[in-house]
Amino acid sequence: MTLAEMKTFICRKIGRSDNNALTVAEDFLKNRYQMIWEYFLWKDSKVLVTQSVPSDTLDLTVNAQVDLVIAVAWDGLLLANMDQETVMAYDPDLFDQAGSPGSYITLPKDSSGNCVIRFLTKPQETKNVLILGKQVFTQFATTSDSPKLPGIV
């Protein structure tokens, strides 16, 4: 169903089809769809992106289509996601070492809203990383759009 079909269906169910009711139904559907999208890591909300990492890069700004980093693979190996407190307790020198990364830290998003990860051990060669992430939510652009998540209507 499209957004227009859904809002018309809702308004018919409640017996109101004036413009105000249609607008309220559309706003409700948009907000509910965003809530459902953000609530869970749906199969259709996942995205795989490959990014080149230049040598000596400690912090990597992730592709803008990723809203949440789930997993990162370097040279075919899954990197461990760690928090800064664990690294400090385990081996604070990891922040300054160079070599092949074995883990990463998820940092706060940058000023543009992009995800940022920090490699523990600075890469010494340029390679690609494979990032599994949750796609950035995209709202209905027009009333003829349908939800990306099947079965939620």
PDB file of C-alpha atoms in Angstrom:
ATOM      1  CA  MET A   1       0.000   0.000   0.000  1.00  0.00           C
ATOM      2  CA  THR A   2       1.110   3.525  -0.676  1.00  0.00           C
ATOM      3  CA  LEU A   3       1.011   6.327   1.878  1.00  0.00           C
ATOM      4  CA  ALA A   4      -2.046   7.782   0.128  1.00  0.00           C
ATOM      5  CA  GLU A   5      -3.864   4.431   0.253  1.00  0.00           C
ATOM      6  CA  MET A   6      -3.004   3.935   3.921  1.00  0.00           C
ATOM      7  CA  LYS A   7      -4.197   7.362   5.036  1.00  0.00           C
ATOM      8  CA  THR A   8      -7.398   7.021   3.001  1.00  0.00           C
ATOM      9  CA  PHE A   9      -8.039   3.592   4.541  1.00  0.00           C
ATOM     10  CA  ILE A  10      -7.545   4.949   8.081  1.00  0.00           C
ATOM     11  CA  CYS A  11      -9.831   7.923   7.495  1.00  0.00           C
ATOM     12  CA  ARG A  12     -12.575   5.708   6.062  1.00  0.00           C
ATOM     13  CA  LYS A  13     -12.314   3.429   9.101  1.00  0.00           C
ATOM     14  CA  ILE A  14     -12.943   6.318  11.480  1.00  0.00           C
ATOM     15  CA  GLY A  15     -15.581   7.889   9.261  1.00  0.00           C
ATOM     16  CA  ARG A  16     -13.738  11.132   8.537  1.00  0.00           C
ATOM     17  CA  SER A  17     -12.360  12.074   5.144  1.00  0.00           C
ATOM     18  CA  ASP A  18     -11.842  15.827   5.403  1.00  0.00           C
ATOM     19  CA  ASN A  19      -8.450  17.375   4.628  1.00  0.00           C
ATOM     20  CA  ASN A  20      -7.581  17.840   8.294  1.00  0.00           C
ATOM     21  CA  ALA A  21      -8.198  14.149   9.049  1.00  0.00           C
ATOM     22  CA  LEU A  22      -6.122  13.103   6.019  1.00  0.00           C
ATOM     23  CA  THR A  23      -3.252  15.357   7.138  1.00  0.00           C
ATOM     24  CA  VAL A  24      -3.359  14.005  10.694  1.00  0.00           C
ATOM     25  CA  ALA A  25      -3.458  10.409   9.398  1.00  0.00           C
ATOM     26  CA  GLU A  26      -0.493  11.079   7.106  1.00  0.00           C
ATOM     27  CA  ASP A  27       1.548  12.592   9.957  1.00  0.00           C
ATOM     28  CA  PHE A  28       0.648   9.643  12.182  1.00  0.00           C
ATOM     29  CA  LEU A  29       1.689   7.121   9.522  1.00  0.00           C
ATOM     30  CA  LYS A  30       5.006   8.878   8.889  1.00  0.00           C
ATOM     31  CA  ASN A  31       5.832   9.031  12.599  1.00  0.00           C
ATOM     32  CA  ARG A  32       4.766   5.424  13.198  1.00  0.00           C
ATOM     33  CA  TYR A  33       6.792   4.192  10.225  1.00  0.00           C
ATOM     34  CA  GLN A  34       9.894   5.956  11.533  1.00  0.00           C
ATOM     35  CA  MET A  35       9.306   4.482  15.006  1.00  0.00           C
ATOM     36  CA  ILE A  36       8.974   0.966  13.562  1.00  0.00           C
ATOM     37  CA  TRP A  37      12.128   1.420  11.433  1.00  0.00           C
ATOM     38  CA  GLU A  38      14.185   2.591  14.397  1.00  0.00           C
ATOM     39  CA  TYR A  39      12.803   0.035  16.859  1.00  0.00           C
ATOM     40  CA  PHE A  40      14.531  -3.031  15.466  1.00  0.00           C
ATOM     41  CA  LEU A  41      17.337  -4.098  13.170  1.00  0.00           C
ATOM     42  CA  TRP A  42      15.087  -5.309  10.359  1.00  0.00           C
ATOM     43  CA  LYS A  43      16.498  -7.496   7.597  1.00  0.00           C
ATOM     44  CA  ASP A  44      15.556  -4.845   5.038  1.00  0.00           C
ATOM     45  CA  SER A  45      17.175  -2.058   7.065  1.00  0.00           C
ATOM     46  CA  LYS A  46      20.681  -3.546   6.896  1.00  0.00           C
ATOM     47  CA  VAL A  47      23.267  -2.332   4.403  1.00  0.00           C
ATOM     48  CA  LEU A  48      26.767  -3.505   3.476  1.00  0.00           C
ATOM     49  CA  VAL A  49      29.257  -0.864   2.399  1.00  0.00           C
ATOM     50  CA  THR A  50      32.881  -1.155   1.384  1.00  0.00           C
ATOM     51  CA  GLN A  51      35.170   1.754   2.150  1.00  0.00           C
ATOM     52  CA  SER A  52      38.799   2.356   1.408  1.00  0.00           C
ATOM     53  CA  VAL A  53      40.927   3.123   4.449  1.00  0.00           C
ATOM     54  CA  PRO A  54      44.156   5.016   3.680  1.00  0.00           C
ATOM     55  CA  SER A  55      47.237   4.008   5.630  1.00  0.00           C
ATOM     56  CA  ASP A  56      47.821   5.827   8.936  1.00  0.00           C
ATOM     57  CA  THR A  57      44.083   6.510   9.324  1.00  0.00           C
ATOM     58  CA  LEU A  58      42.961   6.182  12.911  1.00  0.00           C
ATOM     59  CA  ASP A  59      39.404   7.565  12.633  1.00  0.00           C
ATOM     60  CA  LEU A  60      37.158   6.621   9.717  1.00  0.00           C
ATOM     61  CA  THR A  61      34.018   8.550   8.834  1.00  0.00           C
ATOM     62  CA  VAL A  62      31.576   5.914   7.626  1.00  0.00           C
ATOM     63  CA  ASN A  63      29.541   6.196   4.435  1.00  0.00           C
ATOM     64  CA  ALA A  64      26.566   8.555   4.890  1.00  0.00           C
ATOM     65  CA  GLN A  65      24.003   5.817   4.156  1.00  0.00           C
ATOM     66  CA  VAL A  66      24.933   4.061   7.436  1.00  0.00           C
ATOM     67  CA  ASP A  67      23.102   5.244  10.559  1.00  0.00           C
ATOM     68  CA  LEU A  68      24.491   2.626  12.950  1.00  0.00           C
ATOM     69  CA  VAL A  69      27.639   0.512  12.629  1.00  0.00           C
ATOM     70  CA  ILE A  70      26.927  -3.129  13.472  1.00  0.00           C
ATOM     71  CA  ALA A  71      30.102  -4.918  12.383  1.00  0.00           C
ATOM     72  CA  VAL A  72      33.391  -4.144  10.637  1.00  0.00           C
ATOM     73  CA  ALA A  73      35.660  -6.552   8.753  1.00  0.00           C
ATOM     74  CA  TRP A  74      39.289  -5.760   7.896  1.00  0.00           C
ATOM     75  CA  ASP A  75      41.042  -7.899   5.309  1.00  0.00           C
ATOM     76  CA  GLY A  76      38.384 -10.614   5.675  1.00  0.00           C
ATOM     77  CA  LEU A  77      38.553 -10.726   9.470  1.00  0.00           C
ATOM     78  CA  LEU A  78      35.788  -9.499  11.762  1.00  0.00           C
ATOM     79  CA  LEU A  79      37.028  -6.747  14.074  1.00  0.00           C
ATOM     80  CA  ALA A  80      35.970  -6.740  17.712  1.00  0.00           C
ATOM     81  CA  ASN A  81      33.869  -3.770  18.781  1.00  0.00           C
ATOM     82  CA  MET A  82      35.273  -2.455  22.056  1.00  0.00           C
ATOM     83  CA  ASP A  83      34.557   0.487  24.307  1.00  0.00           C
ATOM     84  CA  GLN A  84      37.211   2.927  25.443  1.00  0.00           C
ATOM     85  CA  GLU A  85      37.024   1.829  29.093  1.00  0.00           C
ATOM     86  CA  THR A  86      37.793  -1.782  28.167  1.00  0.00           C
ATOM     87  CA  VAL A  87      40.749  -0.715  26.040  1.00  0.00           C
ATOM     88  CA  MET A  88      42.094   1.421  28.870  1.00  0.00           C
ATOM     89  CA  ALA A  89      41.801  -1.489  31.307  1.00  0.00           C
ATOM     90  CA  TYR A  90      43.215  -4.022  28.850  1.00  0.00           C
ATOM     91  CA  ASP A  91      46.020  -2.211  27.036  1.00  0.00           C
ATOM     92  CA  PRO A  92      46.056   1.608  26.738  1.00  0.00           C
ATOM     93  CA  ASP A  93      48.975   1.352  24.290  1.00  0.00           C
ATOM     94  CA  LEU A  94      46.550   0.047  21.643  1.00  0.00           C
ATOM     95  CA  PHE A  95      45.607   3.664  20.942  1.00  0.00           C
ATOM     96  CA  ASP A  96      49.168   4.415  19.777  1.00  0.00           C
ATOM     97  CA  GLN A  97      50.236   1.162  18.109  1.00  0.00           C
ATOM     98  CA  ALA A  98      50.552   0.672  14.368  1.00  0.00           C
ATOM     99  CA  GLY A  99      49.769  -2.503  12.460  1.00  0.00           C
ATOM    100  CA  SER A 100      46.737  -4.398  11.289  1.00  0.00           C
ATOM    101  CA  PRO A 101      43.599  -3.430  13.245  1.00  0.00           C
ATOM    102  CA  GLY A 102      42.048  -6.140  15.395  1.00  0.00           C
ATOM    103  CA  SER A 103      39.293  -4.060  16.923  1.00  0.00           C
ATOM    104  CA  TYR A 104      37.540  -0.722  16.723  1.00  0.00           C
ATOM    105  CA  ILE A 105      35.646   1.762  18.855  1.00  0.00           C
ATOM    106  CA  THR A 106      32.400   3.390  17.786  1.00  0.00           C
ATOM    107  CA  LEU A 107      32.731   7.139  18.343  1.00  0.00           C
ATOM    108  CA  PRO A 108      29.944   9.729  18.485  1.00  0.00           C
ATOM    109  CA  LYS A 109      28.615  10.911  15.130  1.00  0.00           C
ATOM    110  CA  ASP A 110      30.368  13.869  13.536  1.00  0.00           C
ATOM    111  CA  SER A 111      28.776  17.300  13.027  1.00  0.00           C
ATOM    112  CA  SER A 112      27.221  16.091   9.742  1.00  0.00           C
ATOM    113  CA  GLY A 113      25.558  13.124  11.449  1.00  0.00           C
ATOM    114  CA  ASN A 114      27.912  10.500   9.986  1.00  0.00           C
ATOM    115  CA  CYS A 115      29.076   7.502  12.026  1.00  0.00           C
ATOM    116  CA  VAL A 116      32.749   7.477  13.000  1.00  0.00           C
ATOM    117  CA  ILE A 117      34.854   4.500  14.047  1.00  0.00           C
ATOM    118  CA  ARG A 118      38.383   4.480  15.497  1.00  0.00           C
ATOM    119  CA  PHE A 119      40.690   1.611  14.713  1.00  0.00           C
ATOM    120  CA  LEU A 120      42.730   0.236  17.569  1.00  0.00           C
ATOM    121  CA  THR A 121      46.161   0.015  16.034  1.00  0.00           C
ATOM    122  CA  LYS A 122      46.694   2.402  13.152  1.00  0.00           C
ATOM    123  CA  PRO A 123      46.634   0.662   9.746  1.00  0.00           C
ATOM    124  CA  GLN A 124      50.000   0.711   7.980  1.00  0.00           C
ATOM    125  CA  GLU A 125      48.605   0.000   4.514  1.00  0.00           C
ATOM    126  CA  THR A 126      45.634   1.112   2.444  1.00  0.00           C
ATOM    127  CA  LYS A 127      42.889  -1.515   2.454  1.00  0.00           C
ATOM    128  CA  ASN A 128      39.126  -1.806   2.157  1.00  0.00           C
ATOM    129  CA  VAL A 129      36.880  -2.431   5.126  1.00  0.00           C
ATOM    130  CA  LEU A 130      33.477  -4.057   4.881  1.00  0.00           C
ATOM    131  CA  ILE A 131      30.923  -2.412   7.141  1.00  0.00           C
ATOM    132  CA  LEU A 132      27.566  -3.898   8.069  1.00  0.00           C
ATOM    133  CA  GLY A 133      25.264  -1.157   9.222  1.00  0.00           C
ATOM    134  CA  LYS A 134      21.713  -0.027   9.608  1.00  0.00           C
ATOM    135  CA  GLN A 135      20.560   2.232   6.786  1.00  0.00           C
ATOM    136  CA  VAL A 136      19.685   5.822   7.469  1.00  0.00           C
ATOM    137  CA  PHE A 137      15.914   6.190   7.727  1.00  0.00           C
ATOM    138  CA  THR A 138      14.282   7.779   4.694  1.00  0.00           C
ATOM    139  CA  GLN A 139      10.818   9.196   5.094  1.00  0.00           C
ATOM    140  CA  PHE A 140       8.097   8.914   2.466  1.00  0.00           C
ATOM    141  CA  ALA A 141       8.977  11.459  -0.224  1.00  0.00           C
ATOM    142  CA  THR A 142       5.512  11.472  -1.815  1.00  0.00           C
ATOM    143  CA  THR A 143       2.122   9.984  -1.045  1.00  0.00           C
ATOM    144  CA  SER A 144       2.699   7.404  -3.795  1.00  0.00           C
ATOM    145  CA  ASP A 145       5.641   5.876  -1.858  1.00  0.00           C
ATOM    146  CA  SER A 146       5.330   2.510  -0.118  1.00  0.00           C
ATOM    147  CA  PRO A 147       7.203   1.416   3.040  1.00  0.00           C
ATOM    148  CA  LYS A 148      10.567  -0.300   2.516  1.00  0.00           C
ATOM    149  CA  LEU A 149       9.693  -2.789   5.244  1.00  0.00           C
ATOM    150  CA  PRO A 150       7.302  -5.412   3.876  1.00  0.00           C
ATOM    151  CA  GLY A 151       4.385  -6.551   5.986  1.00  0.00           C
ATOM    152  CA  ILE A 152       4.102  -3.540   8.283  1.00  0.00           C
ATOM    153  CA  VAL A 153       0.927  -2.296   6.674  1.00  0.00           C
TER     154      VAL A 153
END
